[in-house]
PDB file of C-alpha atoms and ligand atoms in Angstrom:
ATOM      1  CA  UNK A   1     111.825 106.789 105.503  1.00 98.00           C
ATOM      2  CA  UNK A   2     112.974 108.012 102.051  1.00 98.00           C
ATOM      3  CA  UNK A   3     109.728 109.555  99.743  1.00 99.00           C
ATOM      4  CA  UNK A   4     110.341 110.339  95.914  1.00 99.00           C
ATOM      5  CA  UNK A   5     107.621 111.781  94.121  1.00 99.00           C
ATOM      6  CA  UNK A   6     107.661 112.120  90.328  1.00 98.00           C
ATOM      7  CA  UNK A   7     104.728 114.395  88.778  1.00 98.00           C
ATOM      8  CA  UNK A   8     104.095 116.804  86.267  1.00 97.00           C
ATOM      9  CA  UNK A   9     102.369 119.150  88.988  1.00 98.00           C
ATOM     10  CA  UNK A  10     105.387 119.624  91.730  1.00 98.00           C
ATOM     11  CA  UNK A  11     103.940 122.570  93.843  1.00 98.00           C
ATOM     12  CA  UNK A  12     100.769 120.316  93.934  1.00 98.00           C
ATOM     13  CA  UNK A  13     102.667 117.612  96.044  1.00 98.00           C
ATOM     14  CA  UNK A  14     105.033 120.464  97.288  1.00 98.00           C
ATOM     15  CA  UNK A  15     101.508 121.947  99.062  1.00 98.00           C
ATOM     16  CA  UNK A  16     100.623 118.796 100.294  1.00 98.00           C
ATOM     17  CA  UNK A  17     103.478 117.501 102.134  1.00 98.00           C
ATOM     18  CA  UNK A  18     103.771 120.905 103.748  1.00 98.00           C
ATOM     19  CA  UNK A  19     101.527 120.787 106.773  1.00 97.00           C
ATOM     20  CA  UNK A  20     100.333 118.515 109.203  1.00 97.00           C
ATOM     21  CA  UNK A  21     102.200 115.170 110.495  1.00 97.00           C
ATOM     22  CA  UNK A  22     103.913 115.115 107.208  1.00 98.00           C
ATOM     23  CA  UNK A  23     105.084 118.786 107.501  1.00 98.00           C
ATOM     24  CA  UNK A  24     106.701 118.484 110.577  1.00 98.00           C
ATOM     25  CA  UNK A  25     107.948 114.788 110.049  1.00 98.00           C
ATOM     26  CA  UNK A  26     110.016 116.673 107.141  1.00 98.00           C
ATOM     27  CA  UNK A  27     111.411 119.325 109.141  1.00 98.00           C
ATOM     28  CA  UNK A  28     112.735 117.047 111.617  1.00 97.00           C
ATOM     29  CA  UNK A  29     114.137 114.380 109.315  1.00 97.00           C
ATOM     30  CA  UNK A  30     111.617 111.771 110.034  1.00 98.00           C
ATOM     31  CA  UNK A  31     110.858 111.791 106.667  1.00 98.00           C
ATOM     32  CA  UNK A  32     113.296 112.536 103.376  1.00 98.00           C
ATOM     33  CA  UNK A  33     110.698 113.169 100.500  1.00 98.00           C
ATOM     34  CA  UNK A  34     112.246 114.995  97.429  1.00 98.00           C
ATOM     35  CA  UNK A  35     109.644 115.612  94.767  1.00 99.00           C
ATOM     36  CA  UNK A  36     110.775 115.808  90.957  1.00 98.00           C
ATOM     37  CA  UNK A  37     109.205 117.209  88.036  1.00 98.00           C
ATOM     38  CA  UNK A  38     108.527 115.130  85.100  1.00 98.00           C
ATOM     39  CA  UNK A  39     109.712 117.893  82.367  1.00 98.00           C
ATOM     40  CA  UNK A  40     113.551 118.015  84.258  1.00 98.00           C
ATOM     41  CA  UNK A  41     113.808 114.941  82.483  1.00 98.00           C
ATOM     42  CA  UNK A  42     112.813 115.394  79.047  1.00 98.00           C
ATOM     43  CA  UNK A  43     115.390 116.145  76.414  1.00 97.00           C
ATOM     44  CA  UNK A  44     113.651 118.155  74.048  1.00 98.00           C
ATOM     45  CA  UNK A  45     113.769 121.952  73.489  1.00 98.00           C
ATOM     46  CA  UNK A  46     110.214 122.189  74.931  1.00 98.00           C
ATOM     47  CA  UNK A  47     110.098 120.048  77.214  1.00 98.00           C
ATOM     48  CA  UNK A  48     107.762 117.742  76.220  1.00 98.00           C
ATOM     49  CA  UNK A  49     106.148 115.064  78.448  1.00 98.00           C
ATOM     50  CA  UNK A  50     103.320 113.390  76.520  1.00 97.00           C
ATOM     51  CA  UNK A  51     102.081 111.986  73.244  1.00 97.00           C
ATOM     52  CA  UNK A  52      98.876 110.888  70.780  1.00 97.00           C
ATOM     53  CA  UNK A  53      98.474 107.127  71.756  1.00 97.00           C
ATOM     54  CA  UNK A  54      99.527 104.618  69.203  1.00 98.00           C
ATOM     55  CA  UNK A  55      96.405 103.271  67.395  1.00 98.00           C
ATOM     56  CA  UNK A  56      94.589 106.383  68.229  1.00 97.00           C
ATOM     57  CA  UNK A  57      91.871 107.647  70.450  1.00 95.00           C
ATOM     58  CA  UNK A  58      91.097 110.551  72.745  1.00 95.00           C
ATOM     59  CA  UNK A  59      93.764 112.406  75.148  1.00 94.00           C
ATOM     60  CA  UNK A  60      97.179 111.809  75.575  1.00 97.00           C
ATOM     61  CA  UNK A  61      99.445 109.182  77.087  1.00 97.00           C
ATOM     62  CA  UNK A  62     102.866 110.463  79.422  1.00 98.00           C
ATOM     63  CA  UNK A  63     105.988 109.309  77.434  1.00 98.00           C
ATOM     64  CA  UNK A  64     108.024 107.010  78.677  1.00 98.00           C
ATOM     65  CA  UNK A  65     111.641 108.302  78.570  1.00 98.00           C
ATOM     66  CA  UNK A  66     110.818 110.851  81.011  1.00 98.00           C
ATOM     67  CA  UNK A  67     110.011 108.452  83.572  1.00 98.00           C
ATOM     68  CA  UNK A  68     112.845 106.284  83.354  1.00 98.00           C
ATOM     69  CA  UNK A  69     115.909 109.318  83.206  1.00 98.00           C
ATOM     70  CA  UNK A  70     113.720 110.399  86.505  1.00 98.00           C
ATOM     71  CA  UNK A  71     113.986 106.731  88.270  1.00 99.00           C
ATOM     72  CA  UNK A  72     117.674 106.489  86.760  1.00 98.00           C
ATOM     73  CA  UNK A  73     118.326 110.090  88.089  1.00 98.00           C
ATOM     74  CA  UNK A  74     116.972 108.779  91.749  1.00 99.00           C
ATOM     75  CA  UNK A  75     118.460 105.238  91.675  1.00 98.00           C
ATOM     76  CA  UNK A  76     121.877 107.655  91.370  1.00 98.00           C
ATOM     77  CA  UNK A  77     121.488 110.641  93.804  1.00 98.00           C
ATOM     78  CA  UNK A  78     119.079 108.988  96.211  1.00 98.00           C
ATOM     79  CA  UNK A  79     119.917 104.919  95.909  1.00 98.00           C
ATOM     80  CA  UNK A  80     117.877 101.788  94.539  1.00 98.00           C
ATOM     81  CA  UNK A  81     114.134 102.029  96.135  1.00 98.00           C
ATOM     82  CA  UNK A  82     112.400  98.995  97.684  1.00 98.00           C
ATOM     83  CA  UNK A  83     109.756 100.276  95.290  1.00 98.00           C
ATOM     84  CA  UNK A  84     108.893 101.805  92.375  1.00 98.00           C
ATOM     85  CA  UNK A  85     104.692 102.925  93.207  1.00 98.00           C
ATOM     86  CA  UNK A  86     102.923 104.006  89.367  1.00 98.00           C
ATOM     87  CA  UNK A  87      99.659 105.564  90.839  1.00 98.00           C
ATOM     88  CA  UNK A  88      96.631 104.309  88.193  1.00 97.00           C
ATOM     89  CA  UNK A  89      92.805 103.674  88.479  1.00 96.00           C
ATOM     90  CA  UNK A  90      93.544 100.624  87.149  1.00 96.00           C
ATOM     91  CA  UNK A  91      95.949  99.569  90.259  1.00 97.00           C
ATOM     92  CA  UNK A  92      95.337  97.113  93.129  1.00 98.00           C
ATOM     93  CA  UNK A  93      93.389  99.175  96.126  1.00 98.00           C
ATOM     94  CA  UNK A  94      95.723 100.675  98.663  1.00 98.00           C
ATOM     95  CA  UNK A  95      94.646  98.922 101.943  1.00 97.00           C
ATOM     96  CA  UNK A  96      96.230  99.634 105.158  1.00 97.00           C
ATOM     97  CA  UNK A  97      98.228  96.135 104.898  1.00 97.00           C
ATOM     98  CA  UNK A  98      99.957  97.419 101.526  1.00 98.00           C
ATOM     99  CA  UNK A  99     100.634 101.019 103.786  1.00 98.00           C
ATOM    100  CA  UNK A 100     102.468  98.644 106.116  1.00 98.00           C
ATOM    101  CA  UNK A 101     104.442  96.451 103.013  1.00 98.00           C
ATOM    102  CA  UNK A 102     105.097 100.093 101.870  1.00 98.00           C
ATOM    103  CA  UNK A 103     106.833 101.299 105.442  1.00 98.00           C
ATOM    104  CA  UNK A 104     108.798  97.881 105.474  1.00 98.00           C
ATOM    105  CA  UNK A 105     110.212  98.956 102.183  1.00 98.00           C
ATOM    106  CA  UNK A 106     112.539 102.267 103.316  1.00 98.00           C
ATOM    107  CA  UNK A 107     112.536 103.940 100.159  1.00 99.00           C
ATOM    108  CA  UNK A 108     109.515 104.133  98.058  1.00 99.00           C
ATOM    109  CA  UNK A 109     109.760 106.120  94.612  1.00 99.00           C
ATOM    110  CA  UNK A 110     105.852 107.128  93.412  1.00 99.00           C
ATOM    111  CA  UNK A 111     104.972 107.889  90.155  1.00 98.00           C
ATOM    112  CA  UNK A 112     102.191 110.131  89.404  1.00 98.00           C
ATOM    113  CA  UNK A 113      99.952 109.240  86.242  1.00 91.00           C
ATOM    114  CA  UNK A 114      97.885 112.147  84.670  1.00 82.00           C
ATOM    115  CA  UNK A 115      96.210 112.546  81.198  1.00 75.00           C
ATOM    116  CA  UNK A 116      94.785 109.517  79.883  1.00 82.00           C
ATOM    117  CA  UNK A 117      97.592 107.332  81.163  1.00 92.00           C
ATOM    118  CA  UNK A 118     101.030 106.318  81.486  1.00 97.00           C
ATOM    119  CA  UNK A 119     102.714 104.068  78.551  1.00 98.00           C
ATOM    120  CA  UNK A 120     102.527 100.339  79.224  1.00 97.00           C
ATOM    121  CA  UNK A 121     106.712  99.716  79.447  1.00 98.00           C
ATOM    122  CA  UNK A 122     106.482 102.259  82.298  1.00 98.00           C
ATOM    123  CA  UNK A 123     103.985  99.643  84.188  1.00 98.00           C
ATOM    124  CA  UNK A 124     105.899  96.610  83.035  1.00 98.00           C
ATOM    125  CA  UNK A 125     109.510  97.194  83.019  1.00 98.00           C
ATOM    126  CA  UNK A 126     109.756 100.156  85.624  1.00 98.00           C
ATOM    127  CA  UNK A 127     107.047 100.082  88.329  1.00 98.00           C
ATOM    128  CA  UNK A 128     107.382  97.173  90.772  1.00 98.00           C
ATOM    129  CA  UNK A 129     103.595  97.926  92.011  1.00 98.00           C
ATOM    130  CA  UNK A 130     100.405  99.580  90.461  1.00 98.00           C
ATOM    131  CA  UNK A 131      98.086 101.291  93.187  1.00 98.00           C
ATOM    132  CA  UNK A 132      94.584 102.742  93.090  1.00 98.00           C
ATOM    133  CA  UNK A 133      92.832 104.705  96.148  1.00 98.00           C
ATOM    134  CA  UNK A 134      89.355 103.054  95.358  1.00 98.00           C
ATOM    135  CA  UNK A 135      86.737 103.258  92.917  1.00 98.00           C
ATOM    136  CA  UNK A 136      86.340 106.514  92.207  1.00 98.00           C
ATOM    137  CA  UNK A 137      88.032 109.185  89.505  1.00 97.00           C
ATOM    138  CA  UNK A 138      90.089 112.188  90.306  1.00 97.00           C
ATOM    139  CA  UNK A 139      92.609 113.766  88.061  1.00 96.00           C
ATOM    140  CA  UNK A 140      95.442 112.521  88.571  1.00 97.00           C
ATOM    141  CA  UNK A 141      97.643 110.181  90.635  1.00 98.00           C
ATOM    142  CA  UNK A 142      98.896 113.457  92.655  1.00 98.00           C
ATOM    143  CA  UNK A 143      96.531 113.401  95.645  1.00 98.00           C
ATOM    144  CA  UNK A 144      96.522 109.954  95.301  1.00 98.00           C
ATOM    145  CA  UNK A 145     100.438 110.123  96.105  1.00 98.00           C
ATOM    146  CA  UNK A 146      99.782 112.479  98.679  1.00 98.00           C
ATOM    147  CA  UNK A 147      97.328 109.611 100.600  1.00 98.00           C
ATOM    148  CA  UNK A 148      99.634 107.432  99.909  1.00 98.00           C
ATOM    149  CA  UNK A 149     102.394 109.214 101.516  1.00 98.00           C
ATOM    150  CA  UNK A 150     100.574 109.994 104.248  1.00 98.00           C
ATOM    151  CA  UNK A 151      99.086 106.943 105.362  1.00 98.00           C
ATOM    152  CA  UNK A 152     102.781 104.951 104.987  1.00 98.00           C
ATOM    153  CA  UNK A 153     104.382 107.876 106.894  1.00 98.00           C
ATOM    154  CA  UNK A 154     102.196 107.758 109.749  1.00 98.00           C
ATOM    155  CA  UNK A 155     103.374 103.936 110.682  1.00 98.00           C
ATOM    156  CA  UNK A 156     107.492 104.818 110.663  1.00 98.00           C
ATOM    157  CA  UNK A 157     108.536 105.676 114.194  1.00 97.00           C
ATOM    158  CA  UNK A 158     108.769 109.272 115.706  1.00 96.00           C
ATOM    159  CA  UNK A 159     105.570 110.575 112.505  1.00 97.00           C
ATOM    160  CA  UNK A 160     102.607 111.120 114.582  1.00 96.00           C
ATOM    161  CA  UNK A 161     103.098 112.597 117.975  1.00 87.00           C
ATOM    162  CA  UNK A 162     102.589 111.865 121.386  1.00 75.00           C
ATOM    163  CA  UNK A 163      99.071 112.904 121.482  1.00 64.00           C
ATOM    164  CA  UNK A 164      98.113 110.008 118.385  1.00 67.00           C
ATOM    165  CA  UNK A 165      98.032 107.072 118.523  1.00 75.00           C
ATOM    166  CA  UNK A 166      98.972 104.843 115.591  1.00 80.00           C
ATOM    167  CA  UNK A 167      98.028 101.844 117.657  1.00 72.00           C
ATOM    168  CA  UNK A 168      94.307 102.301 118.344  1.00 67.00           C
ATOM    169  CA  UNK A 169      93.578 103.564 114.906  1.00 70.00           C
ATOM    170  CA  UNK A 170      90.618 102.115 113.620  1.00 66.00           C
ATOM    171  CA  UNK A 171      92.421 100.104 111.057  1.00 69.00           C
ATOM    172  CA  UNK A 172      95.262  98.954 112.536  1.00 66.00           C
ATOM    173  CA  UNK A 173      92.386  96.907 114.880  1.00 82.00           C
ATOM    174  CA  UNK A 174      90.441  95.895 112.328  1.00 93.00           C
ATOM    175  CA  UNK A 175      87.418  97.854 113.792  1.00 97.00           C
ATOM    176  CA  UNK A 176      85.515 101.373 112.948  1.00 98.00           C
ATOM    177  CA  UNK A 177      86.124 104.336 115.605  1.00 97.00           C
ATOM    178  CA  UNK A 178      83.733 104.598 118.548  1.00 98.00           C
ATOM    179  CA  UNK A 179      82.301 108.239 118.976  1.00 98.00           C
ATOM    180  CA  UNK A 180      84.194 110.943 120.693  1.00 98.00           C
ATOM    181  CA  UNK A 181      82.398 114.088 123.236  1.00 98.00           C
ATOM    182  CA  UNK A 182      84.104 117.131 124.525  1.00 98.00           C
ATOM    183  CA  UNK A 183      82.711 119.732 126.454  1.00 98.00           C
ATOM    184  CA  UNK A 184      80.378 121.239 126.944  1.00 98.00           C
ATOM    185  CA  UNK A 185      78.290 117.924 128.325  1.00 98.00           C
ATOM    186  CA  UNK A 186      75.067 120.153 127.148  1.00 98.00           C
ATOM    187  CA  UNK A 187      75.332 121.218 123.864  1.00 98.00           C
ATOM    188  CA  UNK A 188      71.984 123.279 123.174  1.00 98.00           C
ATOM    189  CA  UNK A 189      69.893 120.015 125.033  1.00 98.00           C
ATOM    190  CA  UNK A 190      72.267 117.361 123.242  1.00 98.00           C
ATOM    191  CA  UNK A 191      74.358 115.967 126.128  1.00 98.00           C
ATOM    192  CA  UNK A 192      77.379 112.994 126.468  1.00 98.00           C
ATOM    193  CA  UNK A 193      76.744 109.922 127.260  1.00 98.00           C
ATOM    194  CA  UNK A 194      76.415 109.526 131.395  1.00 98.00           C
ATOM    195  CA  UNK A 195      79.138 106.789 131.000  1.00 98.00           C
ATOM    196  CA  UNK A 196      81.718 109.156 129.712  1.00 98.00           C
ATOM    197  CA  UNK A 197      81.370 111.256 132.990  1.00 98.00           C
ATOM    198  CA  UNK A 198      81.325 108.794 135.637  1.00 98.00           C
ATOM    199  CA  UNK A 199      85.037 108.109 135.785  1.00 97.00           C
ATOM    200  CA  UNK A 200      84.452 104.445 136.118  1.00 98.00           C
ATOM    201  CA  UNK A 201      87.744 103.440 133.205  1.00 98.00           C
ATOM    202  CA  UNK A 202      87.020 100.247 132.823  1.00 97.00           C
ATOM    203  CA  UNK A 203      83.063 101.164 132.090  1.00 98.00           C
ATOM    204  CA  UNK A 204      84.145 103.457 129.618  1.00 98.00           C
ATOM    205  CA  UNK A 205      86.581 100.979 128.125  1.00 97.00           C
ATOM    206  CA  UNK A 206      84.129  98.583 127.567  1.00 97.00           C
ATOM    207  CA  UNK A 207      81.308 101.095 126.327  1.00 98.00           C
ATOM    208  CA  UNK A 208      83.835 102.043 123.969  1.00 98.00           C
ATOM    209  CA  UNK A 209      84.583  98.556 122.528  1.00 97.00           C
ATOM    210  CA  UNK A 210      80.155  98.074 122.189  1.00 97.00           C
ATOM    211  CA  UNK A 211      79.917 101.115 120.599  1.00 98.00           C
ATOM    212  CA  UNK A 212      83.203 100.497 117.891  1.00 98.00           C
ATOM    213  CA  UNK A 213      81.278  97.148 117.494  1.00 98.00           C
ATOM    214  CA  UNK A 214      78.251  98.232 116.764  1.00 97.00           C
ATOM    215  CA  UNK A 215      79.213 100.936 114.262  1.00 98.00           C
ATOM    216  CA  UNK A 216      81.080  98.639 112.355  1.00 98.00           C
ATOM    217  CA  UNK A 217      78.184  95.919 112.396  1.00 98.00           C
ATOM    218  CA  UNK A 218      76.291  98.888 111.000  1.00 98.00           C
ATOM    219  CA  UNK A 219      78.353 100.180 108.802  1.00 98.00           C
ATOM    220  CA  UNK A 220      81.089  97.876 107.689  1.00 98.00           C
ATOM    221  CA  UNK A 221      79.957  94.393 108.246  1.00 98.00           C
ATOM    222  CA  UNK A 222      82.418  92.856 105.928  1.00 98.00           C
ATOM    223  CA  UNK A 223      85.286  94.330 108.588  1.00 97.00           C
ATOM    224  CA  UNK A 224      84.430  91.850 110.888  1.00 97.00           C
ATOM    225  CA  UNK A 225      85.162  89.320 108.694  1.00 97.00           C
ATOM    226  CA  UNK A 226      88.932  89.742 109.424  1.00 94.00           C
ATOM    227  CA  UNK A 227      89.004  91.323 112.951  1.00 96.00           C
ATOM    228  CA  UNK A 228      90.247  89.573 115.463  1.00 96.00           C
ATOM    229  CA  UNK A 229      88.035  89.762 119.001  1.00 96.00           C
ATOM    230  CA  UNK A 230      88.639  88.242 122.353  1.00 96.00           C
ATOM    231  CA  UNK A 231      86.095  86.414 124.424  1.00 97.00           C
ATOM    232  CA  UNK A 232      84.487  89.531 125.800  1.00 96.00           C
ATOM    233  CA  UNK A 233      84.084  91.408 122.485  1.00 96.00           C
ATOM    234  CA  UNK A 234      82.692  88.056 120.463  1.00 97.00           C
ATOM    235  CA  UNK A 235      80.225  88.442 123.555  1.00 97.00           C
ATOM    236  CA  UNK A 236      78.859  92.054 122.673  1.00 97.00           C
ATOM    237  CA  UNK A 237      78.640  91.345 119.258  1.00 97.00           C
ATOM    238  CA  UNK A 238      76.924  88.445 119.706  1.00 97.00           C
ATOM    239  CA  UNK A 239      74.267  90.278 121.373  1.00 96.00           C
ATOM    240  CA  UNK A 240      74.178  93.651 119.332  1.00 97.00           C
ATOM    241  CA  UNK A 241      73.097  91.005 116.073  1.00 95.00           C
ATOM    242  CA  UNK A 242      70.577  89.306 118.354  1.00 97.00           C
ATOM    243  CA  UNK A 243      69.667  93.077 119.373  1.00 94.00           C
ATOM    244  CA  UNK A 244      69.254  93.594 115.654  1.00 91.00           C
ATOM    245  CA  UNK A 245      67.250  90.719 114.427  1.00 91.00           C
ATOM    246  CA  UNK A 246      64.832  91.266 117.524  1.00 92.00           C
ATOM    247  CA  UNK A 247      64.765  94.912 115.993  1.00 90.00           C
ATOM    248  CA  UNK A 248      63.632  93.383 112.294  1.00 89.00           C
ATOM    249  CA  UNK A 249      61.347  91.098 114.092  1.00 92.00           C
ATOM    250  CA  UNK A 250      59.234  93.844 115.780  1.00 92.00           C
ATOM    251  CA  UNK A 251      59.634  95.896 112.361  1.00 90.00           C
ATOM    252  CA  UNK A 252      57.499  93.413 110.473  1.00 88.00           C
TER     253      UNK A 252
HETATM  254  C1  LIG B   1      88.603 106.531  80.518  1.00 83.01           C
HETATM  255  C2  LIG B   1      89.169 105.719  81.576  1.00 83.01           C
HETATM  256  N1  LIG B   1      89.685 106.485  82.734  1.00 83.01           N
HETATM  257  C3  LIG B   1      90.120 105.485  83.727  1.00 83.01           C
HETATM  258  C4  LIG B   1      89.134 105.308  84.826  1.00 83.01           C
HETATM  259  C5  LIG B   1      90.786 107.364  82.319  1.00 83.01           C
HETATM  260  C6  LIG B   1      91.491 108.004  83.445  1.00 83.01           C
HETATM  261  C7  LIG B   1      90.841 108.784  84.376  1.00 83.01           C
HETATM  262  C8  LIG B   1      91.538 109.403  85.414  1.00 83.01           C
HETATM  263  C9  LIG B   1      92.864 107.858  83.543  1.00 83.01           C
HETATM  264  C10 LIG B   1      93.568 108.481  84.567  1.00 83.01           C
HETATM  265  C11 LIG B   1      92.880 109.247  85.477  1.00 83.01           C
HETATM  266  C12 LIG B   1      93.623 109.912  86.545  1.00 83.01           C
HETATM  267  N2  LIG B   1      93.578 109.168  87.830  1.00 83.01           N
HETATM  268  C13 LIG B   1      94.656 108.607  88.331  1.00 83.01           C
HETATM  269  O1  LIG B   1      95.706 108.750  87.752  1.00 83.01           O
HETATM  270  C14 LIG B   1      94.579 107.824  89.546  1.00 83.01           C
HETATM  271  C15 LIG B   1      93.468 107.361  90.339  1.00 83.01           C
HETATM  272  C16 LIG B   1      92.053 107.550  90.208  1.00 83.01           C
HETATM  273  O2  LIG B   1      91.523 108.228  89.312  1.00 83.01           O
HETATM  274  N3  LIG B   1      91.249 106.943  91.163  1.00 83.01           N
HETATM  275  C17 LIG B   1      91.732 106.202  92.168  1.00 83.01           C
HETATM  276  N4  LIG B   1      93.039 106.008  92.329  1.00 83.01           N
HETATM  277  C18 LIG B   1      93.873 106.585  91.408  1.00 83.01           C
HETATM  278  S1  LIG B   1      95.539 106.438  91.445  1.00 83.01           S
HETATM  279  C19 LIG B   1      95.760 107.363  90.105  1.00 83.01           C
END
């Protein structure tokens, strides 16, 4: 999988992509991510990368030109991307399905907005998609790039080890993560589950499944909306709602 990253903050991304899964998916060649900084491709003496906006207003809007002679530069050294990524507030959310179109793609080229924003004929005649991480503002579209990376990376073959699993994320089913104990079994009078010790599997299994259930009835209701449960599992949650409206009941 082939990563470009085009910023104006390079040892930003540099120190992200460093450790971690990522890291060590570099060093091996899993991953090919080159990052690029914006000001290699300006053309004036000092190296200027944004401008007042057009019509006026506060802050300052990245220049276009810059952008392009960096995709050009890319589509050169590096070959045409499945897609060009602009990273905006203003994009679609970044779901775990769009991770998925992303690692289908091969080569994904992500530009990283900062200052007020990026101009509009960067959006509309170089991006292919516009991406958000969720409702909420950070600086930049550098870490946003970074979770972006990360969370594509993980689903190419050979990323995460042995010891993770890719399948039984809590996403890739659909459901939240069901709690996790290791020793000591008495943590200052807090102890594990008796389940979790009784080396019965296919108790533990199943507690497992309840508990991931009723989390996600808790916390993310609208998840199982989409999730996809077998006969069993439509079972338990069946009962953990009835559990729940008996709960109200008694309540009031
Ligand atoms: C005044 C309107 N602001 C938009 C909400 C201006 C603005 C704030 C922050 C413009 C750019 C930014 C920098 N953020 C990103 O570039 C960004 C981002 C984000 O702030 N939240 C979630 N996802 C992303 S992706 C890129």
């Amino acid at each position: 999988m082939k990563f470009d990253i085009v910023t104006i903050f390079p040892r930003m991304v540099e120190a992200g992509l460093a450790e971690g899964v990522v890291g060590r998916a570099k060093e091996r060649g899993t991953l090919d991510v080159v990052v690029h900084n914006l000001r290699d491709f300006t053309s004036d003496k000092h190296h200027v990368v944004d401008d007042m906006p057009f019509g006026g207003g506060p802050g300052m809007v990245l220049k276009p030109e810059p952008m392009f002679r960096a995709v050009e530069a890319i589509r050169e050294t590096r070959g045409a991307p499945g897609a060009v990524v602009m990273t905006s507030p203003a994009g679609r959310p970044f779901t775990q399905d769009e991770a998925r179109r992303l690692a289908a793609c091969g080569h994904v080229v992500l530009l990283c907005g900062r200052y007020e924003g990026v101009d509009e004929r960067v959006r509309e005649h170089l991006a292919t998609d516009e991406i958000s991480i969720g409702d909420y503002v950070v600086s930049g579209g550098e870490l946003p790039a970074l979770v972006i990376v990360d969370a594509v990376a993980r689903l190419i073959p050979g990323v995460v080890g042995d010891g993770q699993s890719v399948e039984e994320d809590s996403f890739t089913r659909g459901l939240l993560d069901y709690p996790h104990y290791t020793r000591p079994a008495d943590f200052r009078g807090l102890t594990v589950p008796e389940v979790l010790m009784s080396g019965h599997h296919g108790e533990i299994r199943r507690w497992r499944r309840l508990q991931a259930l009723r989390r996600t009835l808790e916390r993310r209701p609208d998840l199982l909306e989409s999730v996809t449960l077998d006969d069993d599992e439509r079972d338990m949650l069946r009962t953990l709602v009835r559990a729940r409206i008996d709960d109200e009941t008694q309540r009031s």
